[in-house]
């Protein structure tokens, strides 16, 4: 895939939030954080180009990190449960879709990433996946997304450079 073939798509903040909450729900997490937002961004093909990894690799790396963390707590793999299937997520969701009681809640770090990404568009809640990724690339460990990117071997400066090639106006 070339960078010229990737069209920038403007998304509603709620669409990213809803997709991230579905990633968390699928994994059995009660809250969604920056790592879930990162997984949600893979809906946009330019994110795969910028990071040099795909959604499947990112999910596997997050699973490995979870297994390591559980192992450090002395919890074995016997407690594993299969991931839940993803629900369909509308491109233009309504607020009622996002606020359902069975949806995982957002962590403060996830909220800050989405707020910072939408700052250039204060009057509208429209952002691009590239704007959100640019914010995620500024995070440092122990932030879950930064740890995930590190475990995937993503060089954040190189990813920023690729992101600027794919989306020079973001």
CSV table of C-alpha atoms in Angstrom, one decimal:
chain,number,residue,atom,x,y,z
A,1,UNK,CA,0.0,0.0,0.0
A,2,UNK,CA,1.4,3.4,-0.9
A,3,UNK,CA,0.8,6.5,1.1
A,4,UNK,CA,-0.8,8.1,-1.9
A,5,UNK,CA,-3.6,5.6,-1.9
A,6,UNK,CA,-4.6,6.4,1.7
A,7,UNK,CA,-7.4,8.9,2.0
A,8,UNK,CA,-7.7,10.8,5.2
A,9,UNK,CA,-11.1,10.2,6.8
A,10,UNK,CA,-12.5,12.5,9.4
A,11,UNK,CA,-14.2,10.7,12.2
A,12,UNK,CA,-16.4,11.8,15.0
A,13,UNK,CA,-14.7,11.6,18.4
A,14,UNK,CA,-17.5,9.3,19.5
A,15,UNK,CA,-16.7,6.8,16.7
A,16,UNK,CA,-13.2,6.4,18.0
A,17,UNK,CA,-14.4,6.3,21.6
A,18,UNK,CA,-17.0,3.6,20.7
A,19,UNK,CA,-14.5,1.5,18.7
A,20,UNK,CA,-12.1,1.7,21.7
A,21,UNK,CA,-14.8,0.7,24.1
A,22,UNK,CA,-15.6,-2.3,21.9
A,23,UNK,CA,-11.9,-3.3,21.9
A,24,UNK,CA,-11.9,-3.2,25.7
A,25,UNK,CA,-15.2,-5.1,25.9
A,26,UNK,CA,-13.8,-7.7,23.6
A,27,UNK,CA,-10.8,-8.2,25.8
A,28,UNK,CA,-13.0,-8.3,29.0
A,29,UNK,CA,-11.6,-5.0,30.3
A,30,UNK,CA,-13.9,-2.7,32.4
A,31,UNK,CA,-12.3,0.5,31.2
A,32,UNK,CA,-10.7,1.5,28.0
A,33,UNK,CA,-7.5,3.3,27.8
A,34,UNK,CA,-4.9,4.6,25.4
A,35,UNK,CA,-4.0,1.1,24.3
A,36,UNK,CA,-7.6,0.4,23.3
A,37,UNK,CA,-7.7,3.7,21.4
A,38,UNK,CA,-4.6,2.7,19.6
A,39,UNK,CA,-6.2,-0.6,18.6
A,40,UNK,CA,-9.3,1.3,17.4
A,41,UNK,CA,-7.2,3.5,15.2
A,42,UNK,CA,-6.3,0.6,13.0
A,43,UNK,CA,-9.7,1.0,11.3
A,44,UNK,CA,-7.8,3.6,9.2
A,45,UNK,CA,-5.2,2.0,6.8
A,46,UNK,CA,-2.8,4.9,7.2
A,47,UNK,CA,-2.2,3.9,10.8
A,48,UNK,CA,-0.8,0.6,9.7
A,49,UNK,CA,1.4,2.4,7.2
A,50,UNK,CA,2.7,4.9,9.8
A,51,UNK,CA,3.4,2.3,12.5
A,52,UNK,CA,4.5,-0.6,10.3
A,53,UNK,CA,2.4,-3.1,12.2
A,54,UNK,CA,-1.2,-4.3,11.7
A,55,UNK,CA,-4.1,-4.8,14.1
A,56,UNK,CA,-3.5,-8.5,14.5
A,57,UNK,CA,0.1,-7.9,15.6
A,58,UNK,CA,-1.0,-5.2,18.0
A,59,UNK,CA,-3.7,-7.4,19.6
A,60,UNK,CA,-1.2,-10.3,20.0
A,61,UNK,CA,1.3,-8.0,21.6
A,62,UNK,CA,-1.3,-6.6,24.0
A,63,UNK,CA,-2.3,-10.2,24.9
A,64,UNK,CA,1.4,-11.0,25.6
A,65,UNK,CA,1.7,-7.9,27.8
A,66,UNK,CA,-1.5,-9.0,29.7
A,67,UNK,CA,-0.1,-12.5,30.2
A,68,UNK,CA,3.2,-11.2,31.5
A,69,UNK,CA,1.4,-8.9,33.9
A,70,UNK,CA,-0.9,-11.7,35.1
A,71,UNK,CA,2.2,-14.0,35.5
A,72,UNK,CA,3.9,-11.3,37.6
A,73,UNK,CA,0.9,-11.4,39.9
A,74,UNK,CA,1.1,-15.2,40.1
A,75,UNK,CA,-2.0,-15.8,38.0
A,76,UNK,CA,-1.6,-18.5,35.5
A,77,UNK,CA,-3.0,-18.9,32.1
A,78,UNK,CA,-5.7,-21.2,33.4
A,79,UNK,CA,-7.9,-18.2,33.9
A,80,UNK,CA,-7.9,-17.3,30.2
A,81,UNK,CA,-11.3,-16.8,28.6
A,82,UNK,CA,-11.8,-16.4,24.8
A,83,UNK,CA,-12.2,-12.9,23.6
A,84,UNK,CA,-15.7,-11.7,23.0
A,85,UNK,CA,-16.7,-11.0,19.4
A,86,UNK,CA,-16.7,-7.3,18.3
A,87,UNK,CA,-20.0,-5.6,17.9
A,88,UNK,CA,-20.8,-3.5,14.8
A,89,UNK,CA,-19.7,0.1,15.4
A,90,UNK,CA,-21.5,2.8,13.3
A,91,UNK,CA,-19.3,5.4,11.5
A,92,UNK,CA,-21.5,8.2,12.8
A,93,UNK,CA,-22.7,7.1,16.2
A,94,UNK,CA,-25.2,8.8,18.3
A,95,UNK,CA,-24.5,9.8,21.9
A,96,UNK,CA,-26.8,7.1,23.1
A,97,UNK,CA,-24.6,4.5,21.4
A,98,UNK,CA,-21.6,5.7,23.3
A,99,UNK,CA,-23.2,6.1,26.7
A,100,UNK,CA,-24.8,2.7,27.1
A,101,UNK,CA,-24.4,1.3,30.6
A,102,UNK,CA,-22.8,-2.0,29.4
A,103,UNK,CA,-19.9,-0.1,27.7
A,104,UNK,CA,-16.5,0.2,29.4
A,105,UNK,CA,-15.7,3.6,30.8
A,106,UNK,CA,-12.8,5.8,29.6
A,107,UNK,CA,-9.6,6.2,31.6
A,108,UNK,CA,-8.4,9.8,32.3
A,109,UNK,CA,-5.4,9.2,30.0
A,110,UNK,CA,-7.6,8.1,27.2
A,111,UNK,CA,-9.8,11.2,27.7
A,112,UNK,CA,-6.8,13.5,27.6
A,113,UNK,CA,-5.5,11.9,24.4
A,114,UNK,CA,-8.9,12.5,22.6
A,115,UNK,CA,-9.2,16.0,24.0
A,116,UNK,CA,-5.7,17.0,22.9
A,117,UNK,CA,-6.2,15.4,19.5
A,118,UNK,CA,-9.4,17.4,19.0
A,119,UNK,CA,-8.0,20.8,20.1
A,120,UNK,CA,-7.3,22.1,16.6
A,121,UNK,CA,-11.0,21.5,15.8
A,122,UNK,CA,-12.5,22.9,19.0
A,123,UNK,CA,-15.9,23.8,17.4
A,124,UNK,CA,-16.4,20.4,15.9
A,125,UNK,CA,-15.9,17.0,17.4
A,126,UNK,CA,-14.4,15.8,14.1
A,127,UNK,CA,-10.8,14.4,14.2
A,128,UNK,CA,-8.7,12.1,12.0
A,129,UNK,CA,-7.0,8.9,13.2
A,130,UNK,CA,-3.7,10.6,12.4
A,131,UNK,CA,-4.4,13.4,14.9
A,132,UNK,CA,-5.1,10.9,17.6
A,133,UNK,CA,-2.0,8.8,16.7
A,134,UNK,CA,0.1,11.9,16.8
A,135,UNK,CA,-1.0,12.4,20.4
A,136,UNK,CA,-0.4,8.7,21.3
A,137,UNK,CA,3.1,8.9,19.9
A,138,UNK,CA,3.9,11.6,22.5
A,139,UNK,CA,3.1,9.3,25.4
A,140,UNK,CA,5.8,7.7,27.5
A,141,UNK,CA,5.9,4.4,29.5
A,142,UNK,CA,4.2,3.4,31.8
A,143,UNK,CA,1.3,4.6,29.6
A,144,UNK,CA,-0.3,1.4,28.2
A,145,UNK,CA,-0.2,2.6,24.6
A,146,UNK,CA,3.5,3.6,24.9
A,147,UNK,CA,4.3,0.2,26.4
A,148,UNK,CA,2.4,-1.5,23.6
A,149,UNK,CA,4.2,0.5,20.9
A,150,UNK,CA,7.5,-0.4,22.6
A,151,UNK,CA,6.7,-4.1,22.7
A,152,UNK,CA,5.8,-3.9,19.0
A,153,UNK,CA,9.2,-2.4,18.3
A,154,UNK,CA,7.7,0.8,16.9
A,155,UNK,CA,10.2,3.6,16.7
A,156,UNK,CA,8.1,6.6,17.6
A,157,UNK,CA,10.2,9.2,15.7
A,158,UNK,CA,10.1,7.1,12.6
A,159,UNK,CA,6.3,6.6,13.0
A,160,UNK,CA,5.9,10.4,13.4
A,161,UNK,CA,7.9,10.9,10.2
A,162,UNK,CA,5.7,8.4,8.3
A,163,UNK,CA,2.6,10.0,9.8
A,164,UNK,CA,3.7,13.4,8.4
A,165,UNK,CA,4.2,11.8,5.0
A,166,UNK,CA,0.8,10.2,5.1
A,167,UNK,CA,-1.0,13.2,6.7
A,168,UNK,CA,1.1,16.4,6.2
A,169,UNK,CA,-1.8,18.7,7.3
A,170,UNK,CA,-2.6,16.9,10.6
